[in-house]
Coordinates of N, CA and C in Angstrom, one line a residue:
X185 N 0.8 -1.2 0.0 CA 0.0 0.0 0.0 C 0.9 1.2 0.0
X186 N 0.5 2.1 -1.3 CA 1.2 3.6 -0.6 C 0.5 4.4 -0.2
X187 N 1.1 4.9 0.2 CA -0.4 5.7 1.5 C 0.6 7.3 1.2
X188 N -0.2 8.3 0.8 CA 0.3 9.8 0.4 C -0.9 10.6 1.6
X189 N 0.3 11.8 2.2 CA -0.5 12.9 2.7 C -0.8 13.7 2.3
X190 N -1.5 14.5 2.2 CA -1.6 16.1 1.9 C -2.0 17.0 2.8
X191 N -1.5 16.9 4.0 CA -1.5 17.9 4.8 C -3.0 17.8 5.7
X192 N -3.0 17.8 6.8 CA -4.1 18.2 7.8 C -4.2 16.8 7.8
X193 N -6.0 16.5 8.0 CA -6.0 15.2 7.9 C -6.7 14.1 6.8
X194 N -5.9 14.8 5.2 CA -6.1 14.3 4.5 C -5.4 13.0 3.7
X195 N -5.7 12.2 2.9 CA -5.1 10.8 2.7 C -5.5 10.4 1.3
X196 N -4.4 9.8 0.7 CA -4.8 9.2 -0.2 C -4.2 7.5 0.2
X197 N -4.8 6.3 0.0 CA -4.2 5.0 -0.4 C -4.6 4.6 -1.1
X198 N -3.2 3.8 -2.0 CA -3.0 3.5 -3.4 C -2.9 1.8 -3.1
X199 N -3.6 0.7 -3.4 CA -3.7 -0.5 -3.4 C -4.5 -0.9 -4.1
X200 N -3.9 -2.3 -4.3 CA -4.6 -2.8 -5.6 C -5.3 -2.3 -6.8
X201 N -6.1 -2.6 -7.3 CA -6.8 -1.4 -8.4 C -7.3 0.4 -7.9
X202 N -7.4 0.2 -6.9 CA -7.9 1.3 -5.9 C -7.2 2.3 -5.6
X203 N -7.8 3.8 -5.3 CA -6.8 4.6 -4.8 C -8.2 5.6 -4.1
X204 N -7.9 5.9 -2.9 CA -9.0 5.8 -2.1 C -8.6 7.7 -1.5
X205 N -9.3 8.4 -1.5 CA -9.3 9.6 -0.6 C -10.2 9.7 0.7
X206 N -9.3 10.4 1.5 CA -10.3 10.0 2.8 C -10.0 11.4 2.9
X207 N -11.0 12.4 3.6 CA -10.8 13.5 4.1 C -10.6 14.6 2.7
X208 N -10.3 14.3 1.7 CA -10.0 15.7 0.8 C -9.9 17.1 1.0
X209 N -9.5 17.4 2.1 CA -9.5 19.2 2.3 C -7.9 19.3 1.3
X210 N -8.3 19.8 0.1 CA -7.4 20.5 -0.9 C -7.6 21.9 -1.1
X211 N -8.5 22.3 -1.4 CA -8.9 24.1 -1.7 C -8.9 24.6 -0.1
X212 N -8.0 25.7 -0.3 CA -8.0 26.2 1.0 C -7.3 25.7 2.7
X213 N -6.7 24.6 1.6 CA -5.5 23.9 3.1 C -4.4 24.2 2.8
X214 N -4.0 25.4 4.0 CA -2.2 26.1 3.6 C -1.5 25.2 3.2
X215 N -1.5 24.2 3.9 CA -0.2 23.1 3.7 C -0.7 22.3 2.5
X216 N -1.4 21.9 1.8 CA -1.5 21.4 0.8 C -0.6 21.8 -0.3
X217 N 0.4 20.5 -1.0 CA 1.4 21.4 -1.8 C 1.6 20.7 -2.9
X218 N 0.4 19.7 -3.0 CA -0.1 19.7 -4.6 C -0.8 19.8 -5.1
X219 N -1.4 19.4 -6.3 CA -2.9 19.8 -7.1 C -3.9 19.2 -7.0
X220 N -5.5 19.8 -7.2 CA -6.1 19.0 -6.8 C -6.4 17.8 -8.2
X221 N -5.8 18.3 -9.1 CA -5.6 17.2 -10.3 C -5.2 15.8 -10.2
X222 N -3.8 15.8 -9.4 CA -2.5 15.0 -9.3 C -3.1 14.4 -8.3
X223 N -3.9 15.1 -7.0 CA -4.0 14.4 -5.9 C -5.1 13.3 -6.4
X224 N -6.1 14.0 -6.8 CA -7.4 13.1 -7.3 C -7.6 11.9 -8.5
X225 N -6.1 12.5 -9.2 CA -5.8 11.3 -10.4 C -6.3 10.3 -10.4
X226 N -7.5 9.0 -11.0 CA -7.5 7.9 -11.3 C -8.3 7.7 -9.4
X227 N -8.7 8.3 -9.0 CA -9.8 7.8 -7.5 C -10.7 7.2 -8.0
X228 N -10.7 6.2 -7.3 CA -11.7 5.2 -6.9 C -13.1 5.5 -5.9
X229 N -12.5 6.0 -4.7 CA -13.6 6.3 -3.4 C -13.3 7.3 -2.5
X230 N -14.3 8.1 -2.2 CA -13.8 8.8 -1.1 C -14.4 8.7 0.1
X231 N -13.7 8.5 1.6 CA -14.3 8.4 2.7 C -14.5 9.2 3.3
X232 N -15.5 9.6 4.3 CA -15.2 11.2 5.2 C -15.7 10.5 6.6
X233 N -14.3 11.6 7.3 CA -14.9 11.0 8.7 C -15.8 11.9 9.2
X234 N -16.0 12.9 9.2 CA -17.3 13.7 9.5 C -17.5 14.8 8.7
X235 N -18.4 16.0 9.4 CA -18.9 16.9 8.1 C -18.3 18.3 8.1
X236 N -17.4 18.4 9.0 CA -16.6 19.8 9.2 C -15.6 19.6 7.7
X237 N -15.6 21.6 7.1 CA -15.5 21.7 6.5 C -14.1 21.2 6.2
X238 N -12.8 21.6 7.0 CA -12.0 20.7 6.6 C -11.4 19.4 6.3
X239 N -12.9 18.6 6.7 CA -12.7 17.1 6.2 C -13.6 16.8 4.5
X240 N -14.2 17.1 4.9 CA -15.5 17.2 3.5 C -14.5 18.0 2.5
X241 N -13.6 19.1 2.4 CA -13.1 19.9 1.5 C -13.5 19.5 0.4
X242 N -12.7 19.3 -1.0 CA -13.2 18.9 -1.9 C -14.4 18.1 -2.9
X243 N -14.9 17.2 -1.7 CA -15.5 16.0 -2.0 C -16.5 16.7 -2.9
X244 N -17.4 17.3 -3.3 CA -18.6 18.0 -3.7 C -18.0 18.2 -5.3
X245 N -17.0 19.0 -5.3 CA -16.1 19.5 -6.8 C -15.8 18.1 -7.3
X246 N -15.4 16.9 -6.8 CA -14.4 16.1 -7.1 C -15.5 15.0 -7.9
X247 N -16.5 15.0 -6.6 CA -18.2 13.8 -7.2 C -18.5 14.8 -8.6
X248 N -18.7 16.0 -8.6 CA -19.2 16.9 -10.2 C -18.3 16.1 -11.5
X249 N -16.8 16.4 -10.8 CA -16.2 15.7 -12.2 C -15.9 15.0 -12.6
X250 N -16.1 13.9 -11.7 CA -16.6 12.3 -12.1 C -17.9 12.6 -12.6
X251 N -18.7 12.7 -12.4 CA -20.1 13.0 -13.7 C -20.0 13.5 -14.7
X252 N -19.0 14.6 -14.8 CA -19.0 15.3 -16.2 C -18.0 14.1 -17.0
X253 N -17.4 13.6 -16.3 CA -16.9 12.1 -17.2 C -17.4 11.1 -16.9
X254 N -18.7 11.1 -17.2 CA -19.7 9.6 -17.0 C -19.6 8.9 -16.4
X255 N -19.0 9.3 -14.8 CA -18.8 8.1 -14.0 C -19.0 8.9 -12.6
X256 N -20.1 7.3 -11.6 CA -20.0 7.8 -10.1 C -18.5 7.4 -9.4
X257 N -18.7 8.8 -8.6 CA -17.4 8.6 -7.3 C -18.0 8.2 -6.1
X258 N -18.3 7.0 -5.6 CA -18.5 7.0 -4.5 C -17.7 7.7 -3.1
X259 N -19.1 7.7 -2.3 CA -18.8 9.0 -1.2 C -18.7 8.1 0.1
X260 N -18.6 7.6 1.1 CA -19.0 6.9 1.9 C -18.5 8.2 3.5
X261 N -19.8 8.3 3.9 CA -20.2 9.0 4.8 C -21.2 8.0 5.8
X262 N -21.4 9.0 6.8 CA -22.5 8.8 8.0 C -24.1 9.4 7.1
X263 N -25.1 8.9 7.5 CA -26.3 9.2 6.9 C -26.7 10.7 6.6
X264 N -26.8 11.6 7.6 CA -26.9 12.8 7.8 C -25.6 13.5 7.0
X265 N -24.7 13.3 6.8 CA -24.0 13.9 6.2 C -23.7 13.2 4.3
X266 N -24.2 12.5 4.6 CA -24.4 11.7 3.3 C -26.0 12.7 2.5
X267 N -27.1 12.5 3.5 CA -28.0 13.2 2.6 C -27.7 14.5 2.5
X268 N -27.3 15.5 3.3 CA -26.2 16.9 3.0 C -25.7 16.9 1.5
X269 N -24.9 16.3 1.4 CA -23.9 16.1 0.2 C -24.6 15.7 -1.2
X270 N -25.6 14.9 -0.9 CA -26.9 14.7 -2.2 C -27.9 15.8 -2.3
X271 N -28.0 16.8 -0.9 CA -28.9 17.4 -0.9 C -27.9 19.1 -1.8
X272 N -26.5 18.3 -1.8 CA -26.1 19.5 -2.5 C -25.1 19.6 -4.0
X273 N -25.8 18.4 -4.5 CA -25.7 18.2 -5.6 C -24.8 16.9 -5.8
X274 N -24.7 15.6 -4.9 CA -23.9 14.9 -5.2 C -24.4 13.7 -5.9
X275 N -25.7 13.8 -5.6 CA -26.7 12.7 -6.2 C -26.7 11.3 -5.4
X276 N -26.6 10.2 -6.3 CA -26.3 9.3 -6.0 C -24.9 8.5 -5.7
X277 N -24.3 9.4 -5.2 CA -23.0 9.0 -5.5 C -22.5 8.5 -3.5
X278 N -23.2 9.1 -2.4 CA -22.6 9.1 -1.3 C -23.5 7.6 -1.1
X279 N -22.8 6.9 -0.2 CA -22.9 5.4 0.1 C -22.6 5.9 2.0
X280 N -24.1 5.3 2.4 CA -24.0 5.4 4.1 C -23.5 4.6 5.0
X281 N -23.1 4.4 5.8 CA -23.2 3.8 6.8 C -23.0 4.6 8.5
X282 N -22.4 3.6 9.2 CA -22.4 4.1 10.6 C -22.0 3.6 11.9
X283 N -21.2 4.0 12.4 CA -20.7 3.6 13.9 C -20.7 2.1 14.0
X284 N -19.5 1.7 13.5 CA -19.7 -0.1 14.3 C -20.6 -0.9 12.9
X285 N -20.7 -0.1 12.1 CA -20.8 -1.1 10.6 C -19.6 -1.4 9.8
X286 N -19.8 -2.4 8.5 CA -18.5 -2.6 7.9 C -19.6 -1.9 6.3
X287 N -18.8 -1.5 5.8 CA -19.0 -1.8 4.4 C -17.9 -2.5 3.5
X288 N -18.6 -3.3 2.5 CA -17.5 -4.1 2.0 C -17.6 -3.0 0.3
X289 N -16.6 -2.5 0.0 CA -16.6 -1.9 -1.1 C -16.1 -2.3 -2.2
X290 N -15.8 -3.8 -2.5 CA -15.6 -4.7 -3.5 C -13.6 -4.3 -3.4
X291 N -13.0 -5.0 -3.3 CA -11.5 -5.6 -3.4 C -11.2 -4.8 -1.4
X292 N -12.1 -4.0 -1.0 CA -11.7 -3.3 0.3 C -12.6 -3.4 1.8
X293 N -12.6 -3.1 3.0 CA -14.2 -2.6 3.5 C -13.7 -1.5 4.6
X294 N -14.7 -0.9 4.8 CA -14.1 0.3 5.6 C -15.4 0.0 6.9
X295 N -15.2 0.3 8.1 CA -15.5 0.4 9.5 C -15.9 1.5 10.1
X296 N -17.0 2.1 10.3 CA -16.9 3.5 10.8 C -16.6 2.7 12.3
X297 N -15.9 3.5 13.7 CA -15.6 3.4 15.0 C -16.0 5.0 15.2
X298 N -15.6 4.7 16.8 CA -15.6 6.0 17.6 C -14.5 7.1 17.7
X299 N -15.0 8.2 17.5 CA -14.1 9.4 17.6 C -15.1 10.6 18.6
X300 N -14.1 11.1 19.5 CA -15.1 12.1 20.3 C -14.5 13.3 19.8
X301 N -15.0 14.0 19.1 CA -15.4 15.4 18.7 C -16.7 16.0 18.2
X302 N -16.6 16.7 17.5 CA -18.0 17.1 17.1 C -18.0 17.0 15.0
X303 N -19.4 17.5 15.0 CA -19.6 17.3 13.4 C -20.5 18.4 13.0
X304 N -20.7 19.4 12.0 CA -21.3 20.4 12.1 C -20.9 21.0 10.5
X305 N -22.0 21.3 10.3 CA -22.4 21.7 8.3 C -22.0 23.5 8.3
X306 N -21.4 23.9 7.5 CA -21.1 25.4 7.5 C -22.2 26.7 7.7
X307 N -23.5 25.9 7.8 CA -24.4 26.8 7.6 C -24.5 27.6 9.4
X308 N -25.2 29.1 9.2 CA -25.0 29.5 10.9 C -26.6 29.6 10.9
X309 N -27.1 29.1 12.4 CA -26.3 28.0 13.1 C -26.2 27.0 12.5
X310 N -25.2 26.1 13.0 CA -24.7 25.0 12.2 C -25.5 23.7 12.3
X311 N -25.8 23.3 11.4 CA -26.4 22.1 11.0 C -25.7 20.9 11.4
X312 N -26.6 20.0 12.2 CA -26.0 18.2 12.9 C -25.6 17.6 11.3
X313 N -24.6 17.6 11.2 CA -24.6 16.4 10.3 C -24.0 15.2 10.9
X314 N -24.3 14.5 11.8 CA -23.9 13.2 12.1 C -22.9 13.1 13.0
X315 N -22.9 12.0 14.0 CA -21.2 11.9 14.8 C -20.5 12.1 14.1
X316 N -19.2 12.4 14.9 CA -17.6 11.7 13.9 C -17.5 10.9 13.9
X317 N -16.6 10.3 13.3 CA -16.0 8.8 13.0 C -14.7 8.6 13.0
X318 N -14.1 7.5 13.4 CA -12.9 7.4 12.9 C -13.2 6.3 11.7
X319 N -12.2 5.9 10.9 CA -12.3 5.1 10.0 C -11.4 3.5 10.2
X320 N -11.6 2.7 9.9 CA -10.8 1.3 9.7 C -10.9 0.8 7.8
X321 N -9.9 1.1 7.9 CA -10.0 0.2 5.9 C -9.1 -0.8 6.3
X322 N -9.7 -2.0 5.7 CA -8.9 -3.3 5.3 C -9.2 -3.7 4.2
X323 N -8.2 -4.4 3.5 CA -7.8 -4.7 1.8 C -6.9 -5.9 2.3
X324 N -7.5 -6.9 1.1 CA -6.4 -8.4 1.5 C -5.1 -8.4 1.3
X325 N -4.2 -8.8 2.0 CA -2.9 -8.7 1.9 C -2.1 -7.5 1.9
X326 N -3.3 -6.0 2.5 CA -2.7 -5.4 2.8 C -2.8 -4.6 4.2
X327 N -1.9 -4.0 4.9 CA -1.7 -4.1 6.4 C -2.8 -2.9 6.9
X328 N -3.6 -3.1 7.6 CA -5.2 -2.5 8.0 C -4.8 -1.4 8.8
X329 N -5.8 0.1 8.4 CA -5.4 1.3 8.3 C -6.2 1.8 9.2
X330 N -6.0 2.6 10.5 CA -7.0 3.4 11.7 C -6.4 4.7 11.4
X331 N -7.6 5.6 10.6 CA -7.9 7.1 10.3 C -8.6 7.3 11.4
X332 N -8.0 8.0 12.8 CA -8.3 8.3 14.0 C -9.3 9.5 13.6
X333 N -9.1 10.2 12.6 CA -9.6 12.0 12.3 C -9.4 12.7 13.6
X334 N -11.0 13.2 14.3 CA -10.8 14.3 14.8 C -11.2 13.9 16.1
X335 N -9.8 13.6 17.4 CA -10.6 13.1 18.5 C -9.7 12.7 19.4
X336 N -10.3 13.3 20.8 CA -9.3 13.1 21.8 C -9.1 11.6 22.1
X337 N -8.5 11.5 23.6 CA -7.8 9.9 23.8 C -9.4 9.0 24.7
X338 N -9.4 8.1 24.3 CA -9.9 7.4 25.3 C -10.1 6.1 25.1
X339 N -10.7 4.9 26.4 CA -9.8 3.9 27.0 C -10.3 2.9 25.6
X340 N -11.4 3.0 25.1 CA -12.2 2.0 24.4 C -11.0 2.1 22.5
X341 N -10.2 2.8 22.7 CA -9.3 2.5 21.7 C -8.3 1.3 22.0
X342 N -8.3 0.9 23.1 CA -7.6 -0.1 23.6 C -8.5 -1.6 22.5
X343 N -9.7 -1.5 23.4 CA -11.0 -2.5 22.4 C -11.1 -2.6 20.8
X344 N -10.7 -1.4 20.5 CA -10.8 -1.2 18.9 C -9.2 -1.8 18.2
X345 N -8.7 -1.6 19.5 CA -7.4 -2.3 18.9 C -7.3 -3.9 19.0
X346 N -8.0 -4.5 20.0 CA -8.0 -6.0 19.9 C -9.3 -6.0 18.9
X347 N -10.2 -5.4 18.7 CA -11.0 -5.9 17.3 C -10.8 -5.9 16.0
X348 N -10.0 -4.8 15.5 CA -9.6 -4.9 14.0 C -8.2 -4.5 14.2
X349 N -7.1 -4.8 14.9 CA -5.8 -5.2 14.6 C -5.1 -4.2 13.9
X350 N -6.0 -3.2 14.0 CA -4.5 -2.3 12.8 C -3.0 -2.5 13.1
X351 N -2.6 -1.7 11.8 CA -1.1 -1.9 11.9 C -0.2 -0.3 11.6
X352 N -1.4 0.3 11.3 CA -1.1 1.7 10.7 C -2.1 2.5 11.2
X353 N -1.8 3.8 11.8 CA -2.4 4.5 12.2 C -2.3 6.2 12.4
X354 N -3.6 7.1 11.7 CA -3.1 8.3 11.5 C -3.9 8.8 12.9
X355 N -2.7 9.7 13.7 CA -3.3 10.3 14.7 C -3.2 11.4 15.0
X356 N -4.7 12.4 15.3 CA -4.2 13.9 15.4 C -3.6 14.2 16.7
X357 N -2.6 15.5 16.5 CA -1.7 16.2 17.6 C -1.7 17.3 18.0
X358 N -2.8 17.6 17.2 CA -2.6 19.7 16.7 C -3.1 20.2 18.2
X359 N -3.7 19.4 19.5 CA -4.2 20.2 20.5 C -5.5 21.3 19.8
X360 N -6.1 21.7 21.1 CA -7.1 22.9 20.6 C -8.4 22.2 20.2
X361 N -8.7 21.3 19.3 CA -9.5 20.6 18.6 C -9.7 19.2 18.9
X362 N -8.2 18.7 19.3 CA -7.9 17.2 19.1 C -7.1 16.9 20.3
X363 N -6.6 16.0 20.9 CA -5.9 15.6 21.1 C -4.3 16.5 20.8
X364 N -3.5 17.1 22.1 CA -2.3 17.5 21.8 C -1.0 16.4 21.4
X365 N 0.1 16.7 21.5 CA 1.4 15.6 21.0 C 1.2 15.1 21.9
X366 N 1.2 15.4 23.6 CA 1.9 14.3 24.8 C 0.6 13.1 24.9
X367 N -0.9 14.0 25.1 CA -1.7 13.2 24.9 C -2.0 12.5 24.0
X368 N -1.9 12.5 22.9 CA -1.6 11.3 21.5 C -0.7 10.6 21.7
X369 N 0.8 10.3 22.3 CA 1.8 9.8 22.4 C 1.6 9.0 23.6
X370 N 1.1 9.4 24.4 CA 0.2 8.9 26.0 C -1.1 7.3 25.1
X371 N -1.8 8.1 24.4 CA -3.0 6.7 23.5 C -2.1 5.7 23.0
X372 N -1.1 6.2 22.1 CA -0.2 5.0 21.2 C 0.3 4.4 22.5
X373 N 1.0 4.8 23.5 CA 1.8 4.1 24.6 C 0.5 2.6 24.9
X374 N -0.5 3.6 25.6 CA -1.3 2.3 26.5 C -2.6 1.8 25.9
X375 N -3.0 2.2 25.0 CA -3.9 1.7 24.0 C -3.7 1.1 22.5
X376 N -2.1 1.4 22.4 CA -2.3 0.8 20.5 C -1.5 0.0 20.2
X377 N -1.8 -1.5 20.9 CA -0.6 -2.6 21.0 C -0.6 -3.4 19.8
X378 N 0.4 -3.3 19.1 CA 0.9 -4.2 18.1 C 0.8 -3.2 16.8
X379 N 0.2 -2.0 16.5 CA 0.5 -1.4 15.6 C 1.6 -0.9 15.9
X380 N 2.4 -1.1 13.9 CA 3.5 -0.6 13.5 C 4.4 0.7 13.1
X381 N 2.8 1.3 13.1 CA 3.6 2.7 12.4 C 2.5 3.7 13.0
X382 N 2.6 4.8 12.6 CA 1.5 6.0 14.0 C 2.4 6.8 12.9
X383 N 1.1 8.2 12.4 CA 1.3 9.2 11.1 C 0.9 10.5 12.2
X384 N 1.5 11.2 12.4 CA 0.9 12.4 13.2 C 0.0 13.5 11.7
X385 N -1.0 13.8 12.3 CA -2.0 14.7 11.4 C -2.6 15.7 12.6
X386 N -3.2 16.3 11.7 CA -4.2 18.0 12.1 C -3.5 18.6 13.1
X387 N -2.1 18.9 12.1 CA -1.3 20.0 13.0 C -0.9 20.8 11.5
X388 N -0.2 21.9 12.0 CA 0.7 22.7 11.5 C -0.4 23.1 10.5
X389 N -1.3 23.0 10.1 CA -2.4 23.6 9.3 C -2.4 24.9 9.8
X390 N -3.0 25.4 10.6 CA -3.3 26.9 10.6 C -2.8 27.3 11.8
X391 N -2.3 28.3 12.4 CA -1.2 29.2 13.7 C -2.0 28.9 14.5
X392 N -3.5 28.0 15.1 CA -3.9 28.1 16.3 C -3.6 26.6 16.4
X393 N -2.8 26.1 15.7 CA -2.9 24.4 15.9 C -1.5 24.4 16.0
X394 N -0.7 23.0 17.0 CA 0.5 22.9 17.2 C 1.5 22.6 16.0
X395 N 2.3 23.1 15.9 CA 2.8 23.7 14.0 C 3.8 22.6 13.9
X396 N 4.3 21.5 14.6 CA 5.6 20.4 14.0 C 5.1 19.5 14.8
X397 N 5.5 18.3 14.3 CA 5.4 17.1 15.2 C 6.7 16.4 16.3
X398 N 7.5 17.6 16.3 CA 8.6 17.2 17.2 C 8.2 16.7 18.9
X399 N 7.5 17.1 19.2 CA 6.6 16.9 21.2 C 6.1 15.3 20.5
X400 N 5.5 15.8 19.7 CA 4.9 14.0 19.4 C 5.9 13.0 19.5
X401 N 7.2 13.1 18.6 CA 7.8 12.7 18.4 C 9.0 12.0 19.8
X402 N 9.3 12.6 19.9 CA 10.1 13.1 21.4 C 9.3 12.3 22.7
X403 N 8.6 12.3 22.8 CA 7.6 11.5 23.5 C 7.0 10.2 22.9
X404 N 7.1 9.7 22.3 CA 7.6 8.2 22.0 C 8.6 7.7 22.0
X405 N 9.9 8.6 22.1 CA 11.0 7.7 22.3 C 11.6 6.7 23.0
X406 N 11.9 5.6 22.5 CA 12.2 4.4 23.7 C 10.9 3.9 23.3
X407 N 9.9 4.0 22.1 CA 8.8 3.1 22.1 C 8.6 2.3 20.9
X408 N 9.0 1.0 21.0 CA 9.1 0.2 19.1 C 8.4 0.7 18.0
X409 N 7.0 1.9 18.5 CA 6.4 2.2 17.1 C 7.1 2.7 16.3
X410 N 6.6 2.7 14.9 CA 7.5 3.8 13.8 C 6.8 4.8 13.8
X411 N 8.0 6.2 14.1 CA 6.4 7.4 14.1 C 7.0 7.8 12.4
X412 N 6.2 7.6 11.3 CA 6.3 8.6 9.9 C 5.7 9.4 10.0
X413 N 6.6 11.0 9.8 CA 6.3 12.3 9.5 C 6.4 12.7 8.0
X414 N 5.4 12.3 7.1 CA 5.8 13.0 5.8 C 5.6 14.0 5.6
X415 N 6.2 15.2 4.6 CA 6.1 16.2 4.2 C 4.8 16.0 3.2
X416 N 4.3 17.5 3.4 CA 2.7 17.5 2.7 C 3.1 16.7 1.4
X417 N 2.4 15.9 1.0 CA 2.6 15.8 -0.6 C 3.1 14.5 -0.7
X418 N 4.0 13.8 0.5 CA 4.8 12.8 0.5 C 4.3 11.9 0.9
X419 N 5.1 11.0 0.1 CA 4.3 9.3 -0.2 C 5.2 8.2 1.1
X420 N 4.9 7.0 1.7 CA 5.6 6.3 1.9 C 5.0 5.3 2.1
X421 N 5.7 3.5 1.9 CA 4.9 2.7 1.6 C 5.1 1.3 2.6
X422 N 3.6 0.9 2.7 CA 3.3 -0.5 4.5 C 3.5 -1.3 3.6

């Protein structure tokens, strides 16, 4: 699997026929430092862990031009934010589910789990679009992926780790919103036994969020995980 960032807590994985976006905030993410052409090239699906605007970013532009070239982009969201997204031109294209379901998406399946933050549509006041989520994708023969998104620590990630086994895991640091460095490095310590690698995300995006992953870093030392920090844009491969 190569698995590419683009900054915040956006993702692309490339496996088998598939190349999967989760989160798409491209328009309007400082640190985003490619195109939304190159990023979107040849997608397969996109996942959203909830309905804040910088997780949703693109998805809306990206479903149009898959239509204007005869083809759906599946969306896979939470219901409420699924009908949002149809109710704003996406059609048929967003595929539901929810907390503690699997979807099997043919060669892949994705898991929504628990994430404690909030979820909220841009309109004022802001519109419920659905819990958050964290995400689980597994693909055969390739090593199973926990997109934490947007959400502090707590004990029942322990549980989620003896249920689907990841081995890769993107976790936010940025504090303010999420989860800071010590307490994210504190979750990998006593809740994420046997995963291999830990991706720090939703930092250094904008000056109210923690701007490097060095405290993250520095605070797992002496701990067998691999922590990968890629530069926006940068690829590396499980």
């Amino acid at each position: 699997m190569k698995i590419t960032w683009y900054g915040h807590a956006a993702f692309r994985l490339d496996f088998a026929d598939k190349a999967v976006l989760i989160d798409p905030f491209f328009t309007g993410n400082p640190s985003f430092r490619s195109t939304v052409e190159e990023a979107s090239r040849g997608v397969t699906h996109i996942l959203l862990t909830h309905g804040h605007g910088d997780h949703i970013g693109d998805t809306l532009s990206l479903v149009e031009d898959a239509a204007d070239a005869s083809r759906t982009l599946p969306v896979v969201a939470n219901p409420e934010l699924c009908a949002y997204l149809s109710a704003k031109g996406a059609g048929n294209a967003p595929q539901m589910m929810n907390t503690g379901g699997k979807l099997d998406l043919g060669g892949f399946t994705v898991t929504m789990v628990r994430a404690d933050h909030s979820s909220g549509g841009p309109a004022a006041p802001s519109e419920y679009l659905g819990n958050p989520t964290g995400l689980i994708v597994k693909a055969p023969g390739e090593p199973t992926v926990w997109h934490m998104a947007d959400t502090d620590i707590f004990s029942d990630m322990g549980l989620l780790c003896e249920i689907h086994a990841p081995k890769v895991v993107f976790i936010p640091i940025g504090d303010r919103f999420t989860m800071g460095p010590e307490v994210a490095a504190l979750a990998v310590r006593r809740f994420l036994p046997g995963v291999e690698v830990v991706v720090p995300i939703h930092y250094g995006t904008f000056p109210i969020l923690v701007q490097d992953a060095s405290a993250f870093v520095e605070a797992l030392k002496g701990h067998p995980v691999k922590v990968v920090v890629p530069e926006s844009g940068g690829s590396f491969e499980v």
